[in-house]
PDB file of C-alpha atoms and ligand atoms in Angstrom:
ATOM      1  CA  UNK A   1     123.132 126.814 108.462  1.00 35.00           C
ATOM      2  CA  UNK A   2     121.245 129.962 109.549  1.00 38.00           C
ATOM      3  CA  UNK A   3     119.188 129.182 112.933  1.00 36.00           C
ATOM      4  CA  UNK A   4     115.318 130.374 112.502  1.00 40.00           C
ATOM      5  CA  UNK A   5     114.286 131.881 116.007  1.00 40.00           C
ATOM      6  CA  UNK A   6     111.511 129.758 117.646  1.00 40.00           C
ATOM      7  CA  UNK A   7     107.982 131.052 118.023  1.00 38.00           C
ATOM      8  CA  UNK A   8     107.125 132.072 121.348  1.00 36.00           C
ATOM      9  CA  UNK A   9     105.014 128.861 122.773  1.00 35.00           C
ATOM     10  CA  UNK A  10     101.798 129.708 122.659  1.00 31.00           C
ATOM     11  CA  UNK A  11     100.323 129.556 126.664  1.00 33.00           C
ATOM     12  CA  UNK A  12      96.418 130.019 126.087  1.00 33.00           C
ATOM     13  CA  UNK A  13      96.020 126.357 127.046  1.00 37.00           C
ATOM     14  CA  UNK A  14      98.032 125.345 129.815  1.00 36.00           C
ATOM     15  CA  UNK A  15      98.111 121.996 128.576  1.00 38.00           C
ATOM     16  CA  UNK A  16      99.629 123.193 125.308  1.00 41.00           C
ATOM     17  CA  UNK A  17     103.004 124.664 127.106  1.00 45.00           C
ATOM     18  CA  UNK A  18     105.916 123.238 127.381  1.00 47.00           C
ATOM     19  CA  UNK A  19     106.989 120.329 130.289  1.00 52.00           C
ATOM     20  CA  UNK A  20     110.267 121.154 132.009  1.00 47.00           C
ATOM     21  CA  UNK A  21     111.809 118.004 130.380  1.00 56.00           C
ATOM     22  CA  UNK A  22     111.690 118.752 127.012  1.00 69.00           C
ATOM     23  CA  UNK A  23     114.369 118.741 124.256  1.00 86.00           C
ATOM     24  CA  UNK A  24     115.793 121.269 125.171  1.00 85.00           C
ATOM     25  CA  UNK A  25     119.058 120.252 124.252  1.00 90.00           C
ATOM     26  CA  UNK A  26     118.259 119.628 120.778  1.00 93.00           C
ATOM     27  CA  UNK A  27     119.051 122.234 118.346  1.00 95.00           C
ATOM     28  CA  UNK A  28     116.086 123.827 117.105  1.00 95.00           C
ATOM     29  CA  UNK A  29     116.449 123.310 113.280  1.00 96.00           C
ATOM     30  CA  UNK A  30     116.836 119.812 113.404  1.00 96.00           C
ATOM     31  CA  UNK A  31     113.512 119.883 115.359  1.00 97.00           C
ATOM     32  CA  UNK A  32     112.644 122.483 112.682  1.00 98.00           C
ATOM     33  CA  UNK A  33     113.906 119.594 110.121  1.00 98.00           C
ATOM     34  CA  UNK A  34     111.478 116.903 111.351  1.00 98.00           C
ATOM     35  CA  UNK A  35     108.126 119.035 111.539  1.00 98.00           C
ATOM     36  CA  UNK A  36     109.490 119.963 107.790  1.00 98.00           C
ATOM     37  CA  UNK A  37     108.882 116.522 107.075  1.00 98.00           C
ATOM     38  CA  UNK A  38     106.109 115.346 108.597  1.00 98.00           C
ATOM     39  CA  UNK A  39     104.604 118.703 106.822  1.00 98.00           C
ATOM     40  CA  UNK A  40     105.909 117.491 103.476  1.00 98.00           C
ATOM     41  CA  UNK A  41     104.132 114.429 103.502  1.00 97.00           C
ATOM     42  CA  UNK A  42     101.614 113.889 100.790  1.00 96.00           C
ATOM     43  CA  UNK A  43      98.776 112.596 103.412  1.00 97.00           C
ATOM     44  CA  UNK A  44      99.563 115.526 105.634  1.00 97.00           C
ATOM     45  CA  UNK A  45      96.555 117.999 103.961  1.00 96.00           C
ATOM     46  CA  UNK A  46      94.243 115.415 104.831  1.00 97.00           C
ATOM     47  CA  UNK A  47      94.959 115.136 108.112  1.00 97.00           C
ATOM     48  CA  UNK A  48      95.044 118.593 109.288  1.00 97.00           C
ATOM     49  CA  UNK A  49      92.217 121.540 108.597  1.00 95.00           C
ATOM     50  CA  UNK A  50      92.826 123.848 111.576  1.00 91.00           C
ATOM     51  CA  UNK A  51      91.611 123.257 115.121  1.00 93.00           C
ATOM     52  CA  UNK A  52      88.255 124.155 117.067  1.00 93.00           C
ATOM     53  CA  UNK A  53      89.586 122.739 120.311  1.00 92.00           C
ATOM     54  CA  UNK A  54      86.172 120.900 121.534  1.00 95.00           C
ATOM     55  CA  UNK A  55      87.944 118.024 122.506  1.00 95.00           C
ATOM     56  CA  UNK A  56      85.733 115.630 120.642  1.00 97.00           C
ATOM     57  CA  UNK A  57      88.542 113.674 119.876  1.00 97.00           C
ATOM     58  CA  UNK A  58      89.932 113.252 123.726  1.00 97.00           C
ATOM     59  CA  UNK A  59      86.480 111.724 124.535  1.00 97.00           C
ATOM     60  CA  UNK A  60      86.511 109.191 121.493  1.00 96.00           C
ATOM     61  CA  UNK A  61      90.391 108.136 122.368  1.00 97.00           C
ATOM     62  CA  UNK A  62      90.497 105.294 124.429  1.00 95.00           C
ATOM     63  CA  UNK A  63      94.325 106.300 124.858  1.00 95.00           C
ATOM     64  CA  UNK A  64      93.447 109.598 126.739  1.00 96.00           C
ATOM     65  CA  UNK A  65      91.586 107.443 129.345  1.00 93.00           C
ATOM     66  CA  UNK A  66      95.029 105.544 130.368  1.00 91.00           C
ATOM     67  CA  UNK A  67      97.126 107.455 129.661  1.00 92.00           C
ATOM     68  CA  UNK A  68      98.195 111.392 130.280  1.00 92.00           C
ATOM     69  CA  UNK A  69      97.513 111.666 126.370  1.00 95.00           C
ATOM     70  CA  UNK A  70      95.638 113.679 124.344  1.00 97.00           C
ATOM     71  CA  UNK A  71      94.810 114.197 120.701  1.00 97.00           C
ATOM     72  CA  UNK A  72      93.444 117.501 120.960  1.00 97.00           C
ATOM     73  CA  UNK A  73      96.884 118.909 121.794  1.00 97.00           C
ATOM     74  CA  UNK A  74      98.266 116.858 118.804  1.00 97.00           C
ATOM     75  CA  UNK A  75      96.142 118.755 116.917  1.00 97.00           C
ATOM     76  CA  UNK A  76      96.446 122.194 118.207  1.00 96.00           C
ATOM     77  CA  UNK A  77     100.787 121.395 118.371  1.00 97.00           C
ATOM     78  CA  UNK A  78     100.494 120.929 114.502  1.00 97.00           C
ATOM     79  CA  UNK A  79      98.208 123.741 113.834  1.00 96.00           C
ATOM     80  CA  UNK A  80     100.068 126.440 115.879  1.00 95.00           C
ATOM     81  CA  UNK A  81     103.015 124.542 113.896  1.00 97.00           C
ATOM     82  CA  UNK A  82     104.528 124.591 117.662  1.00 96.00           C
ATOM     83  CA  UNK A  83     108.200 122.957 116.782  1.00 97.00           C
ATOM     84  CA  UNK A  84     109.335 122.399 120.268  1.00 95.00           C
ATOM     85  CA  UNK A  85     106.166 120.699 121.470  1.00 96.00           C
ATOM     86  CA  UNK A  86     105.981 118.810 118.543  1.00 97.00           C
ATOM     87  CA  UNK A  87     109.332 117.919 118.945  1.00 97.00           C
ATOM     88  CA  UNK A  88     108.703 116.783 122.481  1.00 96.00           C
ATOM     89  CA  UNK A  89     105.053 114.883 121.225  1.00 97.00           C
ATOM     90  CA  UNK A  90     107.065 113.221 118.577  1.00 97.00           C
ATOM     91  CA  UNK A  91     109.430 111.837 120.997  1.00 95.00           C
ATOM     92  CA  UNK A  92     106.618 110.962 123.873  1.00 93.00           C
ATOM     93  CA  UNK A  93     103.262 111.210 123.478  1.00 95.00           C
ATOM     94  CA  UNK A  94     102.789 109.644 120.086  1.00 97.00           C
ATOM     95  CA  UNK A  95     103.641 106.357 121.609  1.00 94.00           C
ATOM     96  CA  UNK A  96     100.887 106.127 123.772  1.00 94.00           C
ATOM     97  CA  UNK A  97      98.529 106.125 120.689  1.00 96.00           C
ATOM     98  CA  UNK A  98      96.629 102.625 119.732  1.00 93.00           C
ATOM     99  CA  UNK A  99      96.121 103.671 115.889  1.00 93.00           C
ATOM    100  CA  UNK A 100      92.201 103.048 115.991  1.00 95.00           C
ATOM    101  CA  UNK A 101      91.228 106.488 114.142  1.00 96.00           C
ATOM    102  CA  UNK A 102      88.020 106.928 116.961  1.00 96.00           C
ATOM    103  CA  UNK A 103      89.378 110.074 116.440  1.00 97.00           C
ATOM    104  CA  UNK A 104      88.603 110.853 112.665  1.00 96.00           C
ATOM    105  CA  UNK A 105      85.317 111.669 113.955  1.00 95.00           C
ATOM    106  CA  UNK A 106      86.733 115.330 114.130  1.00 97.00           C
ATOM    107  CA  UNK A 107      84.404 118.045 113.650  1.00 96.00           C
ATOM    108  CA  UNK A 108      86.910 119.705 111.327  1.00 95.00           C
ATOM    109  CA  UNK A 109      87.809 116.950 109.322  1.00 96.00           C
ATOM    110  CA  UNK A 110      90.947 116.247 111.086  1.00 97.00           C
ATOM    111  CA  UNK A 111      92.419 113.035 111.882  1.00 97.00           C
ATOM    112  CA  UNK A 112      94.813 113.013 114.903  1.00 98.00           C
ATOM    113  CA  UNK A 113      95.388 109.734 114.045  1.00 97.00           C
ATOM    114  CA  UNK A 114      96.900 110.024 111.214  1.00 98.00           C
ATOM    115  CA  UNK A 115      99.129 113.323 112.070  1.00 98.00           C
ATOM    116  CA  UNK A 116     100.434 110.498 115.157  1.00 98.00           C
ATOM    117  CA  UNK A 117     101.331 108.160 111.977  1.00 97.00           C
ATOM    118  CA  UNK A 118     103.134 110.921 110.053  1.00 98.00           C
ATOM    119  CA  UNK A 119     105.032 111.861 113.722  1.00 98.00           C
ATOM    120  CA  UNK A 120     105.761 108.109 114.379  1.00 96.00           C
ATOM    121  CA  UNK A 121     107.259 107.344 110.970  1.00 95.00           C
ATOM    122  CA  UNK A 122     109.364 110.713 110.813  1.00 96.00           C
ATOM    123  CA  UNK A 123     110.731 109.697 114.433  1.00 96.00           C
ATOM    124  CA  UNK A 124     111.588 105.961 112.938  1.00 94.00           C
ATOM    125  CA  UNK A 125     113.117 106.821 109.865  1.00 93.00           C
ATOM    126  CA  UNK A 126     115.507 109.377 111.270  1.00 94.00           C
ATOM    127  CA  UNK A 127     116.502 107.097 113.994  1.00 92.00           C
ATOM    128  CA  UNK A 128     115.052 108.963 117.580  1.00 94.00           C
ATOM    129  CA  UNK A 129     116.315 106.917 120.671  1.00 93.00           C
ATOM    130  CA  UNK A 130     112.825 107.585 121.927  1.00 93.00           C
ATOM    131  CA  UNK A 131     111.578 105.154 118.949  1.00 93.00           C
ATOM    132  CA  UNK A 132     113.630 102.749 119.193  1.00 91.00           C
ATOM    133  CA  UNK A 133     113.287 102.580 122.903  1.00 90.00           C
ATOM    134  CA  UNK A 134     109.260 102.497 121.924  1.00 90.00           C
ATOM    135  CA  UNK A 135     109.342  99.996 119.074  1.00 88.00           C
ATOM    136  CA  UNK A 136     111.701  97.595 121.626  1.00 84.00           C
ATOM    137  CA  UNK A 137     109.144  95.528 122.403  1.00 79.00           C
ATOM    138  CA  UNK A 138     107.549  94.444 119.309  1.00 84.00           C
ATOM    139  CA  UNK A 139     110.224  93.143 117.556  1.00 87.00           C
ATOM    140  CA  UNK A 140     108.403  89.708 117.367  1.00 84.00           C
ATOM    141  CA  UNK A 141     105.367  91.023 116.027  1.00 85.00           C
ATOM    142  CA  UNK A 142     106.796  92.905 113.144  1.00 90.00           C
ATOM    143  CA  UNK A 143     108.836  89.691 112.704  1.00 91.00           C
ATOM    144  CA  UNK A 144     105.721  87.791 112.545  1.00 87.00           C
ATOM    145  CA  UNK A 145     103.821  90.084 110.443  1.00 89.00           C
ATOM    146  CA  UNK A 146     106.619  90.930 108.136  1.00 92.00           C
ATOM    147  CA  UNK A 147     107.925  87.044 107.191  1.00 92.00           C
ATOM    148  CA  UNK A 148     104.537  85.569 107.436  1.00 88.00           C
ATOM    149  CA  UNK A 149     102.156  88.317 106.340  1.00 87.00           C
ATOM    150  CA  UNK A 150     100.127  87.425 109.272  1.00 82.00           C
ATOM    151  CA  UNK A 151      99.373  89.073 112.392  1.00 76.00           C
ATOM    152  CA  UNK A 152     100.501  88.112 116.060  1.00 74.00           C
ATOM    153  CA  UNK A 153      99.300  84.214 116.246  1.00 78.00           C
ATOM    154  CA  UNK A 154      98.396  82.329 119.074  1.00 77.00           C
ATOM    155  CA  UNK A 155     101.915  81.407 120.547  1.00 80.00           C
ATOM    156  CA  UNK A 156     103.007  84.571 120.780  1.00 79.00           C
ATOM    157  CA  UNK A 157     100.852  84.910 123.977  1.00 75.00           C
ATOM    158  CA  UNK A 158     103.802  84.591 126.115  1.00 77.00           C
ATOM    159  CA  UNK A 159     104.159  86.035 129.770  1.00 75.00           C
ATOM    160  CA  UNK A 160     107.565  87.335 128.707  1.00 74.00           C
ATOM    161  CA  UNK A 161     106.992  88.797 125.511  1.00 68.00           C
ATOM    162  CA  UNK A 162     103.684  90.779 126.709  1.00 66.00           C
ATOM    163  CA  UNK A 163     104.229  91.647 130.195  1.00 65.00           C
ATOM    164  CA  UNK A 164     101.681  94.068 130.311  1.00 68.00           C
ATOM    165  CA  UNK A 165      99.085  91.815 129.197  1.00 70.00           C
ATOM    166  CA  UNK A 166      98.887  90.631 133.050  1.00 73.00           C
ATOM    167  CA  UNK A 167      99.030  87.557 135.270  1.00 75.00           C
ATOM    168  CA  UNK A 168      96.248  85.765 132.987  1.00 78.00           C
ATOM    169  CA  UNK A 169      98.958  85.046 130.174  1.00 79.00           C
ATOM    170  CA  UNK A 170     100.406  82.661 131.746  1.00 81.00           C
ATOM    171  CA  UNK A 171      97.385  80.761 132.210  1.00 79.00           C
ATOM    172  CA  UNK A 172      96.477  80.517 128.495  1.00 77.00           C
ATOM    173  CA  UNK A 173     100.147  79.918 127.237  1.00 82.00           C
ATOM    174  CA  UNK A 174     100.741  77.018 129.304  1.00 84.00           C
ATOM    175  CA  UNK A 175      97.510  75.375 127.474  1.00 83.00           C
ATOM    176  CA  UNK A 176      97.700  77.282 124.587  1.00 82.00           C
ATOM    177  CA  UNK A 177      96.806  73.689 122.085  1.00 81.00           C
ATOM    178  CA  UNK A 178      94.017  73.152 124.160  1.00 82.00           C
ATOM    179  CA  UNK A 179      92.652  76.844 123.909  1.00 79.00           C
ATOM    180  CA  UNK A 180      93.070  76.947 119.842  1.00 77.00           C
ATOM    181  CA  UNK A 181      91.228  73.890 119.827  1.00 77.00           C
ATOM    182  CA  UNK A 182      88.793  74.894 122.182  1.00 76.00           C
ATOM    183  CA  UNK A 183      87.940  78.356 120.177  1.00 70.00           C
ATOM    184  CA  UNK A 184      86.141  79.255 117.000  1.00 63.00           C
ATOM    185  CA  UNK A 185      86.401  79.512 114.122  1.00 59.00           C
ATOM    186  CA  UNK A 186      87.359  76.446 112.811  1.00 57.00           C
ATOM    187  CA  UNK A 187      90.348  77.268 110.640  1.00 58.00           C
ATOM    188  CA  UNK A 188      93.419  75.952 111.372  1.00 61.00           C
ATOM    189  CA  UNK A 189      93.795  75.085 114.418  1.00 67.00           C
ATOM    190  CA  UNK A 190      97.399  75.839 114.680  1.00 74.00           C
ATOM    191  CA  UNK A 191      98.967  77.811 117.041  1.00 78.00           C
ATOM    192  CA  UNK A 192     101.520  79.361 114.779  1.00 77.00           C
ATOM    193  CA  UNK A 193      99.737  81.294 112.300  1.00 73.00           C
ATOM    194  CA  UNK A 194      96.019  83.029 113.228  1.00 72.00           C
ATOM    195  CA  UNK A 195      95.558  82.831 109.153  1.00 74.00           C
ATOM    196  CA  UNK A 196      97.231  81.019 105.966  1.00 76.00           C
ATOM    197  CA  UNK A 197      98.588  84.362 104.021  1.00 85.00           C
ATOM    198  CA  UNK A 198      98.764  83.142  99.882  1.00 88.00           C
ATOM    199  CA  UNK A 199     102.312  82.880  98.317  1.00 91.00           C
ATOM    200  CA  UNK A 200     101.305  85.473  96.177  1.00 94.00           C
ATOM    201  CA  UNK A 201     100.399  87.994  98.185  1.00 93.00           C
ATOM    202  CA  UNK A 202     103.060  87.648 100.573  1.00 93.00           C
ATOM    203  CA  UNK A 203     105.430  87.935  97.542  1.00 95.00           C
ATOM    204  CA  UNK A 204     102.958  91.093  96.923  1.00 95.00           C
ATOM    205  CA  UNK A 205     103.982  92.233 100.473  1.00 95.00           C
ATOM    206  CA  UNK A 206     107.424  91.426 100.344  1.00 96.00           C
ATOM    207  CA  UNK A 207     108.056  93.878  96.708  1.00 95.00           C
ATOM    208  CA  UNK A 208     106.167  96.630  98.332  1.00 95.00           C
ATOM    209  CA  UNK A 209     108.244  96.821 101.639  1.00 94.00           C
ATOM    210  CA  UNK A 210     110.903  96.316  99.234  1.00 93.00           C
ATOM    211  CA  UNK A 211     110.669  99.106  97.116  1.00 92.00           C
ATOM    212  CA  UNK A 212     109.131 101.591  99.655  1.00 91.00           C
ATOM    213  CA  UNK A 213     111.188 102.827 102.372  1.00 87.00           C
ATOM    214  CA  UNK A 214     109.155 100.471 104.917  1.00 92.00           C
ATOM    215  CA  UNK A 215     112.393  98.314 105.462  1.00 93.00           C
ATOM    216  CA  UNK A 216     114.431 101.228 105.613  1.00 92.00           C
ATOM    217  CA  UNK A 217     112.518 102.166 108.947  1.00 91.00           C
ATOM    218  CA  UNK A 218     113.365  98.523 110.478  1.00 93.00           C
ATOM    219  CA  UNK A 219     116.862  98.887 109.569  1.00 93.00           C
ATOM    220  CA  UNK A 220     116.682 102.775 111.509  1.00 91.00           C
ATOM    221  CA  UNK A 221     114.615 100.887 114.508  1.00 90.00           C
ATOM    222  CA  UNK A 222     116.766  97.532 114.562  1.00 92.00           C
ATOM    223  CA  UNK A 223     119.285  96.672 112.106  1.00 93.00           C
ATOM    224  CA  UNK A 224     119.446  92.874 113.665  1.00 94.00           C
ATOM    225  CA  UNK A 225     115.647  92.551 112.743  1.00 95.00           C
ATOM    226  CA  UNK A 226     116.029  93.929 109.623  1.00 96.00           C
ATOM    227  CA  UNK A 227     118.927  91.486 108.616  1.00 96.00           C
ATOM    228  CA  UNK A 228     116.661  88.209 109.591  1.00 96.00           C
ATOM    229  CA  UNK A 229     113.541  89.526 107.994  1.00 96.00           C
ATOM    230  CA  UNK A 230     115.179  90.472 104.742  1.00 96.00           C
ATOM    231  CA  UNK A 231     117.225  86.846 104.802  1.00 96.00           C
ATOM    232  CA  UNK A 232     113.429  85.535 104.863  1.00 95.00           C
ATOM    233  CA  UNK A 233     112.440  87.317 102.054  1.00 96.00           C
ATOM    234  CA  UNK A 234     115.046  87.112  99.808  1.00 95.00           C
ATOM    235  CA  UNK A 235     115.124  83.658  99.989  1.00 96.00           C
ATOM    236  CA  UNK A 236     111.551  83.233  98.994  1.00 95.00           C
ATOM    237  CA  UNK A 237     111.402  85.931  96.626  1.00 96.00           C
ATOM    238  CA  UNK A 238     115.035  83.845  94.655  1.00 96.00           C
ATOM    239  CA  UNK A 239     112.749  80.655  95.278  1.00 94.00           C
ATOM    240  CA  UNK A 240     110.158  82.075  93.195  1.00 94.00           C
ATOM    241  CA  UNK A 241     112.148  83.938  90.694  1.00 94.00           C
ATOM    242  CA  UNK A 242     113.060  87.547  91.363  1.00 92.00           C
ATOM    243  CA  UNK A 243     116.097  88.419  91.378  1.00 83.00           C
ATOM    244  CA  UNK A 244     116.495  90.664  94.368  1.00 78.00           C
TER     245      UNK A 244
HETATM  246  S1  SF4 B 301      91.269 117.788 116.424  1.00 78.39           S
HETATM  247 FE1  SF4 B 301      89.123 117.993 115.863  1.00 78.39          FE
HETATM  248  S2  SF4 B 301      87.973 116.936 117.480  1.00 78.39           S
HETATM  249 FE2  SF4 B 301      90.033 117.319 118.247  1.00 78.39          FE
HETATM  250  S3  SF4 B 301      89.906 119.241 119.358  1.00 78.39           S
HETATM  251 FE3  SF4 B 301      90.540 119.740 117.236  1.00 78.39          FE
HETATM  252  S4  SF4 B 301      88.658 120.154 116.125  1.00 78.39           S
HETATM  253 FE4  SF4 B 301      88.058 119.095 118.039  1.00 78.39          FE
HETATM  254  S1  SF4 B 302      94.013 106.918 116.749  1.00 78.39           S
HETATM  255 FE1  SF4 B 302      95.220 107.379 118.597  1.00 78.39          FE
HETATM  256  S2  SF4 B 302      94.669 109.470 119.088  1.00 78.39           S
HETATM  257 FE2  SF4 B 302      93.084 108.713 117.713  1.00 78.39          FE
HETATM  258  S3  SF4 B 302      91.470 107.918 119.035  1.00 78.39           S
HETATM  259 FE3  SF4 B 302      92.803 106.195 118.539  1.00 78.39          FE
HETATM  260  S4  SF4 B 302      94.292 106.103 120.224  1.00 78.39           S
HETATM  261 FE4  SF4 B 302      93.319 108.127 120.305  1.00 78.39          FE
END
């Protein structure tokens, strides 16, 4: 395979250059290889229109207020189609991103957000250690959402599973009935679901993950998690007649 020379990193904005950790020990097509596909992606012309570099989008991000994170340089990365600091965004900084969209509010029509999405699902399905390593923690929360259809529920506020929810877990797990009870709105009233999910749209849910390349991801991010969730929905798919 012929070996494209990189672009010289563009240094106007110091921020922009290049941290002495980065990849630098990954070849630079396959880095080449990843931007290709993020760039192939049919949502990709939507997300990206050029870059003014007014920052709008750093003051809108709650992210960039915790963390050292920025959407502005996710922006100008992809626009200067930068493939090593990509590269190195794909494999750090996209993580730190909470997936509101308060930065769609782009002067130029861009959405940051979204480009992050595109990064984070090219890093998943192509198996970066950095993703996995990410994605470690929530394996009960895409179990949850991916069986039941449902989002994290009530007794998944455990001290171990969220440590960096703080001290005040523990509090409300250890009287966790008493708290559901306690709180509006008056659904329920369980602590293992926040909402009933219909059999047919979680059989709705189920076919699409099935036949897009969503569980394909969870295999790349955890195969063990990918086995239990697909028992679970083979099982009720057989149960109501698809043969799967
Ligand atoms: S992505 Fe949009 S809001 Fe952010 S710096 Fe560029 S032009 Fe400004
Ligand atoms: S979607 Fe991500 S980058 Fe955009 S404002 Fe929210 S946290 Fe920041």
């Amino acid at each position: 395979m012929s070996v494209t020379a990189p672009p010289a990193p563009f240094t106007a904005d110091p921020g922009a250059t290049l941290s002495p950790d980065s990849y630098l020990d990954v070849a630079y097509e396959d880095k080449l290889a990843l931007w290709e596909e993020v760039k192939a992606d049919d949502r990709f012309p939507d997300y990206l229109y050029g870059c003014y570099e007014c920052g709008i989008c750093v003051a809108a991000c709650p992210s960039a207020r915790f963390y050292d994170f920025s959407p502005r340089k996710i922006a100008q990365a992809a626009a200067r189609e930068d493939v090593e600091l990509i590269f190195e965004q794909m494999n750090d900084d996209v993580w730190n991103c909470s997936q509101c969209f308060s930065c769609n509010r782009c002067p130029r029509q861009n959405s940051p957000g979204g480009l992050i999405t595109l990064l984070r699902e090219v890093a998943v399905r192509n198996g970066l250690g950095t993703a996995k390593e990410a994605l470690e923690g929530y394996g009960r929360v895409v179990y949850k959402i991916m069986t039941t259809g449902t989002q994290i529920s009530p007794d998944m506020l455990q001290p171990d599973a969220f440590p960096d929810w703080g001290p005040d877990v523990e509090k409300t797990s250890d009287n966790l009935e008493l708290w559901r009870r306690a709180l509006p709105p008056e659904t329920l009233h369980t602590t293992e679901m926040s909402w009933q999910v219909s059999d047919e749209t979680l059989i709705e849910l189920y076919l699409i993950w099935l036949h897009s390349d969503v569980m394909d991801m969870i295999a790349e991010a955890d195969e063990g998690l990918h086995m239990i969730i697909l028992d679970v929905m083979e099982e009720t798919l057989e149960d109501a007649g698809y043969e799967v």
